[in-house]
PDB file of C-alpha atoms in Angstrom:
ATOM      1  CA  MET A   1     -38.638  25.345  19.093  1.00 65.00           C
ATOM      2  CA  ASP A   2     -35.953  26.530  16.477  1.00 83.00           C
ATOM      3  CA  ILE A   3     -34.029  29.846  16.991  1.00 85.00           C
ATOM      4  CA  LYS A   4     -36.342  32.014  15.614  1.00 85.00           C
ATOM      5  CA  GLU A   5     -39.160  31.199  18.027  1.00 84.00           C
ATOM      6  CA  THR A   6     -37.109  31.368  20.796  1.00 83.00           C
ATOM      7  CA  TYR A   7     -35.516  34.460  19.892  1.00 77.00           C
ATOM      8  CA  ARG A   8     -39.499  35.878  19.356  1.00 82.00           C
ATOM      9  CA  ALA A   9     -40.111  34.073  22.753  1.00 80.00           C
ATOM     10  CA  PHE A  10     -37.021  35.964  24.535  1.00 81.00           C
ATOM     11  CA  LYS A  11     -38.210  39.607  22.670  1.00 81.00           C
ATOM     12  CA  GLU A  12     -41.808  39.459  23.507  1.00 82.00           C
ATOM     13  CA  SER A  13     -42.021  38.115  26.609  1.00 82.00           C
ATOM     14  CA  ASP A  14     -43.449  39.606  29.521  1.00 84.00           C
ATOM     15  CA  ASN A  15     -41.979  37.473  32.295  1.00 86.00           C
ATOM     16  CA  PHE A  16     -39.540  39.575  34.719  1.00 87.00           C
ATOM     17  CA  PHE A  17     -36.624  37.689  34.438  1.00 85.00           C
ATOM     18  CA  VAL A  18     -36.788  37.730  30.897  1.00 81.00           C
ATOM     19  CA  SER A  19     -37.169  41.315  30.725  1.00 83.00           C
ATOM     20  CA  LEU A  20     -34.426  41.816  33.098  1.00 87.00           C
ATOM     21  CA  ALA A  21     -32.150  40.051  30.774  1.00 85.00           C
ATOM     22  CA  ARG A  22     -33.125  41.849  28.208  1.00 84.00           C
ATOM     23  CA  ASP A  23     -32.505  44.924  29.400  1.00 86.00           C
ATOM     24  CA  ILE A  24     -28.684  43.513  30.733  1.00 87.00           C
ATOM     25  CA  LEU A  25     -28.062  42.050  27.674  1.00 85.00           C
ATOM     26  CA  THR A  26     -28.810  45.422  25.821  1.00 84.00           C
ATOM     27  CA  VAL A  27     -26.959  47.522  28.244  1.00 86.00           C
ATOM     28  CA  LEU A  28     -23.878  44.915  27.919  1.00 84.00           C
ATOM     29  CA  ILE A  29     -24.306  45.206  23.811  1.00 81.00           C
ATOM     30  CA  ALA A  30     -24.041  48.946  24.049  1.00 82.00           C
ATOM     31  CA  VAL A  31     -20.760  48.867  26.329  1.00 81.00           C
ATOM     32  CA  LEU A  32     -19.181  46.612  23.895  1.00 81.00           C
ATOM     33  CA  LEU A  33     -20.442  48.662  21.012  1.00 81.00           C
ATOM     34  CA  PHE A  34     -19.135  51.913  22.434  1.00 78.00           C
ATOM     35  CA  ALA A  35     -15.758  50.205  23.862  1.00 74.00           C
ATOM     36  CA  THR A  36     -15.252  48.624  20.239  1.00 77.00           C
ATOM     37  CA  PHE A  37     -15.413  51.888  18.843  1.00 74.00           C
ATOM     38  CA  SER A  38     -13.649  53.922  21.296  1.00 68.00           C
ATOM     39  CA  GLN A  39     -10.801  51.351  20.600  1.00 71.00           C
ATOM     40  CA  ILE A  40     -10.645  51.491  17.189  1.00 72.00           C
ATOM     41  CA  VAL A  41     -11.280  55.635  16.830  1.00 67.00           C
ATOM     42  CA  PHE A  42      -9.223  56.467  19.717  1.00 65.00           C
ATOM     43  CA  GLY A  43      -6.480  53.596  20.773  1.00 68.00           C
ATOM     44  CA  MET A  44      -8.351  53.143  24.037  1.00 67.00           C
ATOM     45  CA  TRP A  45     -11.444  51.176  25.540  1.00 64.00           C
ATOM     46  CA  THR A  46     -11.833  54.105  27.985  1.00 71.00           C
ATOM     47  CA  PRO A  47     -11.030  57.264  26.344  1.00 76.00           C
ATOM     48  CA  MET A  48     -13.003  59.799  28.471  1.00 83.00           C
ATOM     49  CA  VAL A  49     -11.701  61.820  31.544  1.00 89.00           C
ATOM     50  CA  ALA A  50     -13.884  64.232  33.405  1.00 89.00           C
ATOM     51  CA  VAL A  51     -12.027  67.534  34.400  1.00 93.00           C
ATOM     52  CA  GLU A  52     -11.629  67.554  37.961  1.00 91.00           C
ATOM     53  CA  SER A  53      -9.873  71.120  38.459  1.00 93.00           C
ATOM     54  CA  GLY A  54     -10.048  74.810  37.223  1.00 94.00           C
ATOM     55  CA  SER A  55      -6.250  74.612  35.780  1.00 95.00           C
ATOM     56  CA  MET A  56      -7.456  74.518  32.263  1.00 96.00           C
ATOM     57  CA  GLU A  57      -9.997  77.174  32.174  1.00 96.00           C
ATOM     58  CA  PRO A  58     -11.649  79.007  30.030  1.00 96.00           C
ATOM     59  CA  HIS A  59     -10.734  76.095  27.478  1.00 96.00           C
ATOM     60  CA  MET A  60     -11.807  73.259  29.734  1.00 96.00           C
ATOM     61  CA  ASN A  61     -14.059  73.426  32.854  1.00 95.00           C
ATOM     62  CA  ILE A  62     -14.814  71.350  35.861  1.00 94.00           C
ATOM     63  CA  GLY A  63     -17.381  68.741  35.010  1.00 92.00           C
ATOM     64  CA  ASP A  64     -16.148  68.582  31.135  1.00 93.00           C
ATOM     65  CA  ILE A  65     -15.937  65.127  29.760  1.00 91.00           C
ATOM     66  CA  ILE A  66     -12.679  65.150  27.821  1.00 95.00           C
ATOM     67  CA  PHE A  67     -12.180  62.659  25.106  1.00 92.00           C
ATOM     68  CA  ILE A  68      -8.623  61.180  24.941  1.00 93.00           C
ATOM     69  CA  GLN A  69      -6.381  59.733  21.750  1.00 92.00           C
ATOM     70  CA  SER A  70      -4.097  57.308  22.611  1.00 90.00           C
ATOM     71  CA  ILE A  71      -0.317  58.517  22.411  1.00 90.00           C
ATOM     72  CA  ASP A  72       0.539  55.435  20.344  1.00 87.00           C
ATOM     73  CA  ARG A  73      -2.214  56.647  17.565  1.00 86.00           C
ATOM     74  CA  THR A  74      -0.899  60.643  17.574  1.00 90.00           C
ATOM     75  CA  GLU A  75       2.290  62.894  17.626  1.00 93.00           C
ATOM     76  CA  ILE A  76       2.567  65.698  20.306  1.00 96.00           C
ATOM     77  CA  VAL A  77       2.863  69.220  18.938  1.00 96.00           C
ATOM     78  CA  THR A  78       3.866  71.258  21.870  1.00 96.00           C
ATOM     79  CA  TYR A  79       2.667  75.187  22.593  1.00 96.00           C
ATOM     80  CA  GLU A  80       6.056  76.118  21.150  1.00 96.00           C
ATOM     81  CA  GLU A  81       6.013  74.569  17.822  1.00 95.00           C
ATOM     82  CA  GLY A  82       2.155  75.174  17.526  1.00 95.00           C
ATOM     83  CA  MET A  83       3.119  78.702  17.407  1.00 93.00           C
ATOM     84  CA  SER A  84       6.399  78.866  15.568  1.00 90.00           C
ATOM     85  CA  ASN A  85       6.072  76.334  13.128  1.00 78.00           C
ATOM     86  CA  SER A  86       2.115  75.635  12.248  1.00 76.00           C
ATOM     87  CA  ASN A  87      -0.152  77.573  13.735  1.00 87.00           C
ATOM     88  CA  TYR A  88      -1.852  74.872  15.338  1.00 93.00           C
ATOM     89  CA  THR A  89      -4.223  74.798  17.768  1.00 94.00           C
ATOM     90  CA  THR A  90      -6.239  72.675  20.079  1.00 95.00           C
ATOM     91  CA  PHE A  91      -8.515  74.062  22.792  1.00 96.00           C
ATOM     92  CA  GLU A  92      -8.187  77.767  21.658  1.00 95.00           C
ATOM     93  CA  ASN A  93      -4.409  77.850  22.142  1.00 96.00           C
ATOM     94  CA  TYR A  94      -1.551  76.271  20.609  1.00 96.00           C
ATOM     95  CA  GLY A  95      -0.206  73.089  20.772  1.00 96.00           C
ATOM     96  CA  ASN A  96      -1.683  69.829  22.236  1.00 97.00           C
ATOM     97  CA  VAL A  97      -3.099  69.007  25.837  1.00 98.00           C
ATOM     98  CA  ILE A  98      -1.709  65.783  27.171  1.00 98.00           C
ATOM     99  CA  LEU A  99      -2.936  63.959  29.690  1.00 96.00           C
ATOM    100  CA  TYR A 100      -0.134  61.969  31.840  1.00 96.00           C
ATOM    101  CA  LYS A 101       0.582  60.339  34.790  1.00 94.00           C
ATOM    102  CA  PRO A 102       2.335  62.673  37.133  1.00 93.00           C
ATOM    103  CA  TYR A 103       5.980  61.160  38.098  1.00 92.00           C
ATOM    104  CA  GLY A 104       4.789  58.356  36.202  1.00 92.00           C
ATOM    105  CA  GLN A 105       3.002  56.802  38.967  1.00 91.00           C
ATOM    106  CA  GLU A 106       0.135  54.261  38.589  1.00 89.00           C
ATOM    107  CA  GLY A 107      -3.103  54.773  40.569  1.00 87.00           C
ATOM    108  CA  VAL A 108      -3.043  58.491  41.119  1.00 89.00           C
ATOM    109  CA  THR A 109      -5.543  61.228  39.252  1.00 89.00           C
ATOM    110  CA  PRO A 110      -3.765  61.973  35.654  1.00 93.00           C
ATOM    111  CA  ILE A 111      -2.835  65.574  34.960  1.00 95.00           C
ATOM    112  CA  ILE A 112      -4.549  67.435  31.923  1.00 96.00           C
ATOM    113  CA  HIS A 113      -2.271  70.084  31.314  1.00 97.00           C
ATOM    114  CA  ARG A 114      -0.778  71.760  27.844  1.00 98.00           C
ATOM    115  CA  ALA A 115       2.367  70.528  26.470  1.00 98.00           C
ATOM    116  CA  MET A 116       4.752  73.825  26.244  1.00 97.00           C
ATOM    117  CA  TYR A 117       8.150  72.509  24.823  1.00 97.00           C
ATOM    118  CA  TYR A 118      10.129  69.835  24.832  1.00 98.00           C
ATOM    119  CA  VAL A 119      13.485  69.766  26.594  1.00 98.00           C
ATOM    120  CA  GLU A 120      16.497  67.599  26.468  1.00 98.00           C
ATOM    121  CA  LYS A 121      18.718  66.238  29.417  1.00 97.00           C
ATOM    122  CA  GLY A 122      20.844  69.026  30.742  1.00 97.00           C
ATOM    123  CA  GLU A 123      18.896  71.830  29.395  1.00 97.00           C
ATOM    124  CA  PRO A 124      17.472  74.432  31.355  1.00 97.00           C
ATOM    125  CA  MET A 125      13.785  74.003  31.974  1.00 96.00           C
ATOM    126  CA  TRP A 126      12.837  77.397  31.482  1.00 96.00           C
ATOM    127  CA  ASP A 127      14.471  80.786  31.579  1.00 94.00           C
ATOM    128  CA  GLY A 128      17.138  80.768  34.214  1.00 93.00           C
ATOM    129  CA  GLY A 129      16.001  77.503  35.586  1.00 94.00           C
ATOM    130  CA  PRO A 130      17.737  74.222  36.632  1.00 96.00           C
ATOM    131  CA  ALA A 131      19.121  71.525  33.869  1.00 97.00           C
ATOM    132  CA  ALA A 132      16.652  68.874  32.837  1.00 97.00           C
ATOM    133  CA  PRO A 133      17.559  65.634  34.590  1.00 97.00           C
ATOM    134  CA  TYR A 134      16.274  63.866  31.756  1.00 97.00           C
ATOM    135  CA  ALA A 135      14.371  64.596  28.405  1.00 97.00           C
ATOM    136  CA  GLY A 136      10.677  65.474  28.744  1.00 97.00           C
ATOM    137  CA  TYR A 137       7.441  67.885  28.449  1.00 98.00           C
ATOM    138  CA  ILE A 138       7.130  71.129  30.348  1.00 97.00           C
ATOM    139  CA  THR A 139       3.803  71.588  31.186  1.00 97.00           C
ATOM    140  CA  LYS A 140       1.422  74.180  32.255  1.00 96.00           C
ATOM    141  CA  GLY A 141      -2.509  74.883  32.842  1.00 96.00           C
ATOM    142  CA  ASP A 142      -3.891  77.073  30.630  1.00 97.00           C
ATOM    143  CA  ASN A 143      -5.671  79.067  33.848  1.00 96.00           C
ATOM    144  CA  GLN A 144      -3.510  82.393  34.092  1.00 93.00           C
ATOM    145  CA  ILE A 145      -4.487  82.975  37.298  1.00 94.00           C
ATOM    146  CA  THR A 146      -3.994  79.568  38.964  1.00 92.00           C
ATOM    147  CA  ASN A 147      -1.195  78.349  36.758  1.00 91.00           C
ATOM    148  CA  LYS A 148       1.131  81.104  36.794  1.00 92.00           C
ATOM    149  CA  TYR A 149       4.043  78.917  36.479  1.00 94.00           C
ATOM    150  CA  TYR A 150       5.078  75.842  34.786  1.00 95.00           C
ATOM    151  CA  ASP A 151       4.475  72.435  36.608  1.00 94.00           C
ATOM    152  CA  GLN A 152       7.896  71.879  36.959  1.00 95.00           C
ATOM    153  CA  GLN A 153       8.175  74.922  38.946  1.00 94.00           C
ATOM    154  CA  GLY A 154       5.158  74.083  41.108  1.00 88.00           C
ATOM    155  CA  GLN A 155       3.989  71.030  43.125  1.00 81.00           C
ATOM    156  CA  VAL A 156       2.276  69.382  40.316  1.00 85.00           C
ATOM    157  CA  SER A 157       5.715  67.951  38.556  1.00 88.00           C
ATOM    158  CA  TYR A 158       8.223  69.523  40.584  1.00 92.00           C
ATOM    159  CA  LEU A 159      11.535  69.839  38.862  1.00 94.00           C
ATOM    160  CA  MET A 160      10.792  66.501  37.061  1.00 95.00           C
ATOM    161  CA  PRO A 161       9.859  66.973  32.954  1.00 97.00           C
ATOM    162  CA  VAL A 162       6.769  64.681  31.585  1.00 97.00           C
ATOM    163  CA  LYS A 163       8.994  61.503  30.216  1.00 97.00           C
ATOM    164  CA  GLU A 164       6.876  60.312  27.028  1.00 96.00           C
ATOM    165  CA  GLU A 165       6.197  57.016  28.434  1.00 96.00           C
ATOM    166  CA  TRP A 166       4.297  59.044  31.314  1.00 96.00           C
ATOM    167  CA  VAL A 167       1.897  60.275  28.494  1.00 96.00           C
ATOM    168  CA  ILE A 168      -1.295  58.299  28.279  1.00 94.00           C
ATOM    169  CA  GLY A 169      -2.784  60.292  25.302  1.00 94.00           C
ATOM    170  CA  VAL A 170      -3.534  64.061  23.530  1.00 96.00           C
ATOM    171  CA  ALA A 171      -7.037  65.797  24.260  1.00 96.00           C
ATOM    172  CA  ARG A 172      -9.289  65.959  21.220  1.00 94.00           C
ATOM    173  CA  TYR A 173     -12.904  66.834  21.709  1.00 93.00           C
ATOM    174  CA  ARG A 174     -14.795  68.375  25.073  1.00 95.00           C
ATOM    175  CA  ILE A 175     -18.313  68.068  26.048  1.00 91.00           C
ATOM    176  CA  PRO A 176     -19.185  70.075  28.728  1.00 93.00           C
ATOM    177  CA  TYR A 177     -20.934  69.619  32.063  1.00 86.00           C
ATOM    178  CA  ILE A 178     -21.259  65.725  31.770  1.00 82.00           C
ATOM    179  CA  GLY A 179     -18.552  64.814  34.030  1.00 79.00           C
ATOM    180  CA  TYR A 180     -20.309  66.392  37.032  1.00 75.00           C
ATOM    181  CA  ALA A 181     -21.746  62.953  37.221  1.00 71.00           C
ATOM    182  CA  ARG A 182     -18.458  61.159  37.176  1.00 69.00           C
ATOM    183  CA  LEU A 183     -17.232  63.691  39.396  1.00 69.00           C
ATOM    184  CA  LEU A 184     -20.324  62.972  42.152  1.00 71.00           C
ATOM    185  CA  ILE A 185     -19.566  58.881  42.236  1.00 72.00           C
ATOM    186  CA  PRO A 186     -16.739  58.486  44.893  1.00 65.00           C
ATOM    187  CA  SER A 187     -13.735  56.513  43.453  1.00 57.00           C
ATOM    188  CA  PHE A 188     -12.861  53.394  45.042  1.00 46.00           C
TER     189      PHE A 188
END
Protein backbone atom coordinates (compact mmCIF):
# COMPACT_ATOMS: atom_id res chain seq x y z
CA MET A 1 0.00 0.00 0.00
CA ASP A 2 1.48 3.35 -0.97
CA ILE A 3 1.00 6.65 0.87
CA LYS A 4 -1.96 7.83 -1.26
CA GLU A 5 -3.88 4.60 -0.64
CA THR A 6 -3.11 4.69 3.09
CA TYR A 7 -4.30 8.31 3.29
CA ARG A 8 -7.49 7.52 1.35
CA ALA A 9 -8.22 4.51 3.58
CA PHE A 10 -7.62 6.65 6.71
CA LYS A 11 -9.81 9.47 5.37
CA GLU A 12 -12.73 7.29 4.26
CA SER A 13 -12.75 4.58 6.92
CA ASP A 14 -15.96 3.95 8.90
CA ASN A 15 -14.08 2.17 11.68
CA PHE A 16 -14.81 3.85 15.06
CA PHE A 17 -11.16 3.98 16.15
CA VAL A 18 -9.94 5.34 12.82
CA SER A 19 -12.70 7.95 12.90
CA LEU A 20 -11.73 8.90 16.47
CA ALA A 21 -8.07 9.18 15.47
CA ARG A 22 -9.09 11.38 12.51
CA ASP A 23 -11.08 13.68 14.81
CA ILE A 24 -8.24 13.95 17.34
CA LEU A 25 -5.75 14.67 14.57
CA THR A 26 -8.03 17.39 13.15
CA VAL A 27 -8.32 19.07 16.56
CA LEU A 28 -4.55 18.89 17.12
CA ILE A 29 -3.88 20.44 13.71
CA ALA A 30 -6.40 23.22 14.40
CA VAL A 31 -4.82 23.97 17.80
CA LEU A 32 -1.34 23.95 16.27
CA LEU A 33 -2.41 26.33 13.49
CA PHE A 34 -4.10 28.69 15.99
CA ALA A 35 -1.09 28.64 18.31
CA THR A 36 1.29 29.31 15.42
CA PHE A 37 -0.89 32.15 14.14
CA SER A 38 -1.07 33.58 17.69
CA GLN A 39 2.69 33.42 18.09
CA ILE A 40 3.25 35.17 14.76
CA VAL A 41 0.64 37.90 15.23
CA PHE A 42 0.60 38.50 19.00
CA GLY A 43 3.96 37.09 20.10
CA MET A 44 2.26 34.71 22.54
CA TRP A 45 1.12 31.08 22.30
CA THR A 46 -2.04 31.82 24.28
CA PRO A 47 -2.91 35.47 23.60
CA MET A 48 -6.36 35.55 25.20
CA VAL A 49 -7.73 36.26 28.65
CA ALA A 50 -11.29 36.24 29.94
CA VAL A 51 -12.40 39.32 31.88
CA GLU A 52 -13.36 38.18 35.39
CA SER A 53 -14.48 41.43 37.03
CA GLY A 54 -16.32 44.63 36.20
CA SER A 55 -13.35 46.91 36.89
CA MET A 56 -12.98 47.86 33.21
CA GLU A 57 -16.68 48.44 32.43
CA PRO A 58 -18.07 49.81 30.19
CA HIS A 59 -15.13 49.19 27.83
CA MET A 60 -14.56 45.55 28.83
CA ASN A 61 -17.22 43.43 30.52
CA ILE A 62 -17.25 40.24 32.53
CA GLY A 63 -17.10 37.34 30.09
CA ASP A 64 -15.33 39.23 27.31
CA ILE A 65 -12.30 37.62 25.69
CA ILE A 66 -9.41 40.04 25.29
CA PHE A 67 -6.57 39.41 22.84
CA ILE A 68 -3.22 40.43 24.29
CA GLN A 69 -0.12 41.40 22.30
CA SER A 70 3.16 40.45 23.94
CA ILE A 71 5.03 43.32 25.59
CA ASP A 72 8.06 42.24 23.51
CA ARG A 73 6.19 43.32 20.37
CA THR A 74 4.79 46.70 21.39
CA GLU A 75 5.29 49.87 23.38
CA ILE A 76 2.95 51.06 26.12
CA VAL A 77 1.23 54.40 25.61
CA THR A 78 -0.08 55.70 28.92
CA TYR A 79 -3.35 57.57 29.42
CA GLU A 80 -1.36 60.73 30.09
CA GLU A 81 0.68 60.35 26.86
CA GLY A 82 -2.37 59.44 24.79
CA MET A 83 -4.31 62.44 26.03
CA SER A 84 -1.56 65.05 25.77
CA ASN A 85 0.58 64.09 22.79
CA SER A 86 -1.15 61.93 20.27
CA ASN A 87 -4.87 61.59 21.00
CA TYR A 88 -4.11 57.84 21.07
CA THR A 89 -7.08 55.80 22.29
CA THR A 90 -7.84 52.12 22.84
CA PHE A 91 -11.03 50.68 24.22
CA GLU A 92 -12.71 54.09 24.04
CA ASN A 93 -10.24 55.89 26.31
CA TYR A 94 -6.73 57.34 26.13
CA GLY A 95 -3.66 55.11 26.29
CA ASN A 96 -3.23 51.35 26.53
CA VAL A 97 -4.86 48.73 28.70
CA ILE A 98 -2.18 46.40 30.02
CA LEU A 99 -2.21 42.90 31.48
CA TYR A 100 0.18 42.57 34.42
CA LYS A 101 1.14 40.22 37.23
CA PRO A 102 0.20 41.87 40.55
CA TYR A 103 3.33 42.39 42.62
CA GLY A 104 5.15 40.39 39.92
CA GLN A 105 3.82 37.12 41.37
CA GLU A 106 3.55 34.01 39.24
CA GLY A 107 0.50 31.78 39.49
CA VAL A 108 -1.97 34.52 40.41
CA THR A 109 -4.71 35.99 38.24
CA PRO A 110 -3.27 38.85 36.19
CA ILE A 111 -4.85 42.30 36.34
CA ILE A 112 -6.09 44.04 33.19
CA HIS A 113 -6.19 47.81 33.80
CA ARG A 114 -5.24 51.00 31.99
CA ALA A 115 -1.70 52.37 32.29
CA MET A 116 -2.40 55.90 33.51
CA TYR A 117 1.15 57.28 33.67
CA TYR A 118 4.72 56.32 34.42
CA VAL A 119 6.59 57.45 37.53
CA GLU A 120 10.29 57.42 38.25
CA LYS A 121 11.73 56.29 41.57
CA GLY A 122 11.18 58.97 44.22
CA GLU A 123 8.42 60.82 42.33
CA PRO A 124 5.02 61.10 44.00
CA MET A 125 2.78 58.29 42.76
CA TRP A 126 -0.17 60.76 42.58
CA ASP A 127 -0.78 64.34 43.66
CA GLY A 128 0.06 64.48 47.35
CA GLY A 129 0.88 60.76 47.36
CA PRO A 130 3.93 58.93 48.67
CA ALA A 131 7.15 58.64 46.69
CA ALA A 132 7.46 55.71 44.32
CA PRO A 133 9.83 53.05 45.72
CA TYR A 134 10.95 52.32 42.12
CA ALA A 135 10.01 53.31 38.58
CA GLY A 136 6.80 51.88 37.11
CA TYR A 137 3.27 52.38 35.85
CA ILE A 138 0.39 53.75 37.86
CA THR A 139 -2.73 51.83 36.78
CA LYS A 140 -6.48 52.08 37.16
CA GLY A 141 -9.62 50.30 35.99
CA ASP A 142 -11.98 52.26 33.73
CA ASN A 143 -15.08 51.65 35.89
CA GLN A 144 -15.67 54.99 37.62
CA ILE A 145 -17.94 53.40 40.28
CA THR A 146 -15.68 50.57 41.46
CA ASN A 147 -12.33 52.17 40.62
CA LYS A 148 -12.33 55.67 42.06
CA TYR A 149 -8.66 55.43 42.95
CA TYR A 150 -5.47 54.20 41.32
CA ASP A 151 -4.55 50.56 41.91
CA GLN A 152 -1.59 51.77 43.93
CA GLN A 153 -3.93 53.58 46.35
CA GLY A 154 -6.02 50.49 46.99
CA GLN A 155 -5.72 46.75 47.37
CA VAL A 156 -4.75 45.78 43.83
CA SER A 157 -1.13 46.96 43.87
CA TYR A 158 -0.90 48.92 47.11
CA LEU A 159 1.90 51.52 47.03
CA MET A 160 3.72 49.56 44.32
CA PRO A 161 3.92 50.86 40.75
CA VAL A 162 3.75 48.17 38.08
CA LYS A 163 7.31 47.34 37.06
CA GLU A 164 7.91 46.94 33.33
CA GLU A 165 8.92 43.30 33.84
CA TRP A 166 5.54 42.57 35.45
CA VAL A 167 3.69 43.58 32.26
CA ILE A 168 2.60 40.58 30.19
CA GLY A 169 1.18 42.52 27.27
CA VAL A 170 -1.15 45.13 25.84
CA ALA A 171 -4.86 44.55 25.16
CA ARG A 172 -5.66 44.80 21.45
CA TYR A 173 -9.06 43.26 20.64
CA ARG A 174 -12.24 42.29 22.46
CA ILE A 175 -14.81 39.59 21.71
CA PRO A 176 -17.88 39.92 23.94
CA TYR A 177 -19.42 37.04 25.93
CA ILE A 178 -17.20 34.19 24.68
CA GLY A 179 -15.15 34.26 27.87
CA TYR A 180 -18.10 33.04 29.95
CA ALA A 181 -17.24 29.50 28.84
CA ARG A 182 -13.74 29.93 30.29
CA LEU A 183 -15.09 31.43 33.52
CA LEU A 184 -17.36 28.43 34.10
CA ILE A 185 -14.38 26.05 34.08
CA PRO A 186 -12.66 25.97 37.48
CA SER A 187 -8.93 26.74 37.60
CA PHE A 188 -6.58 24.05 38.84
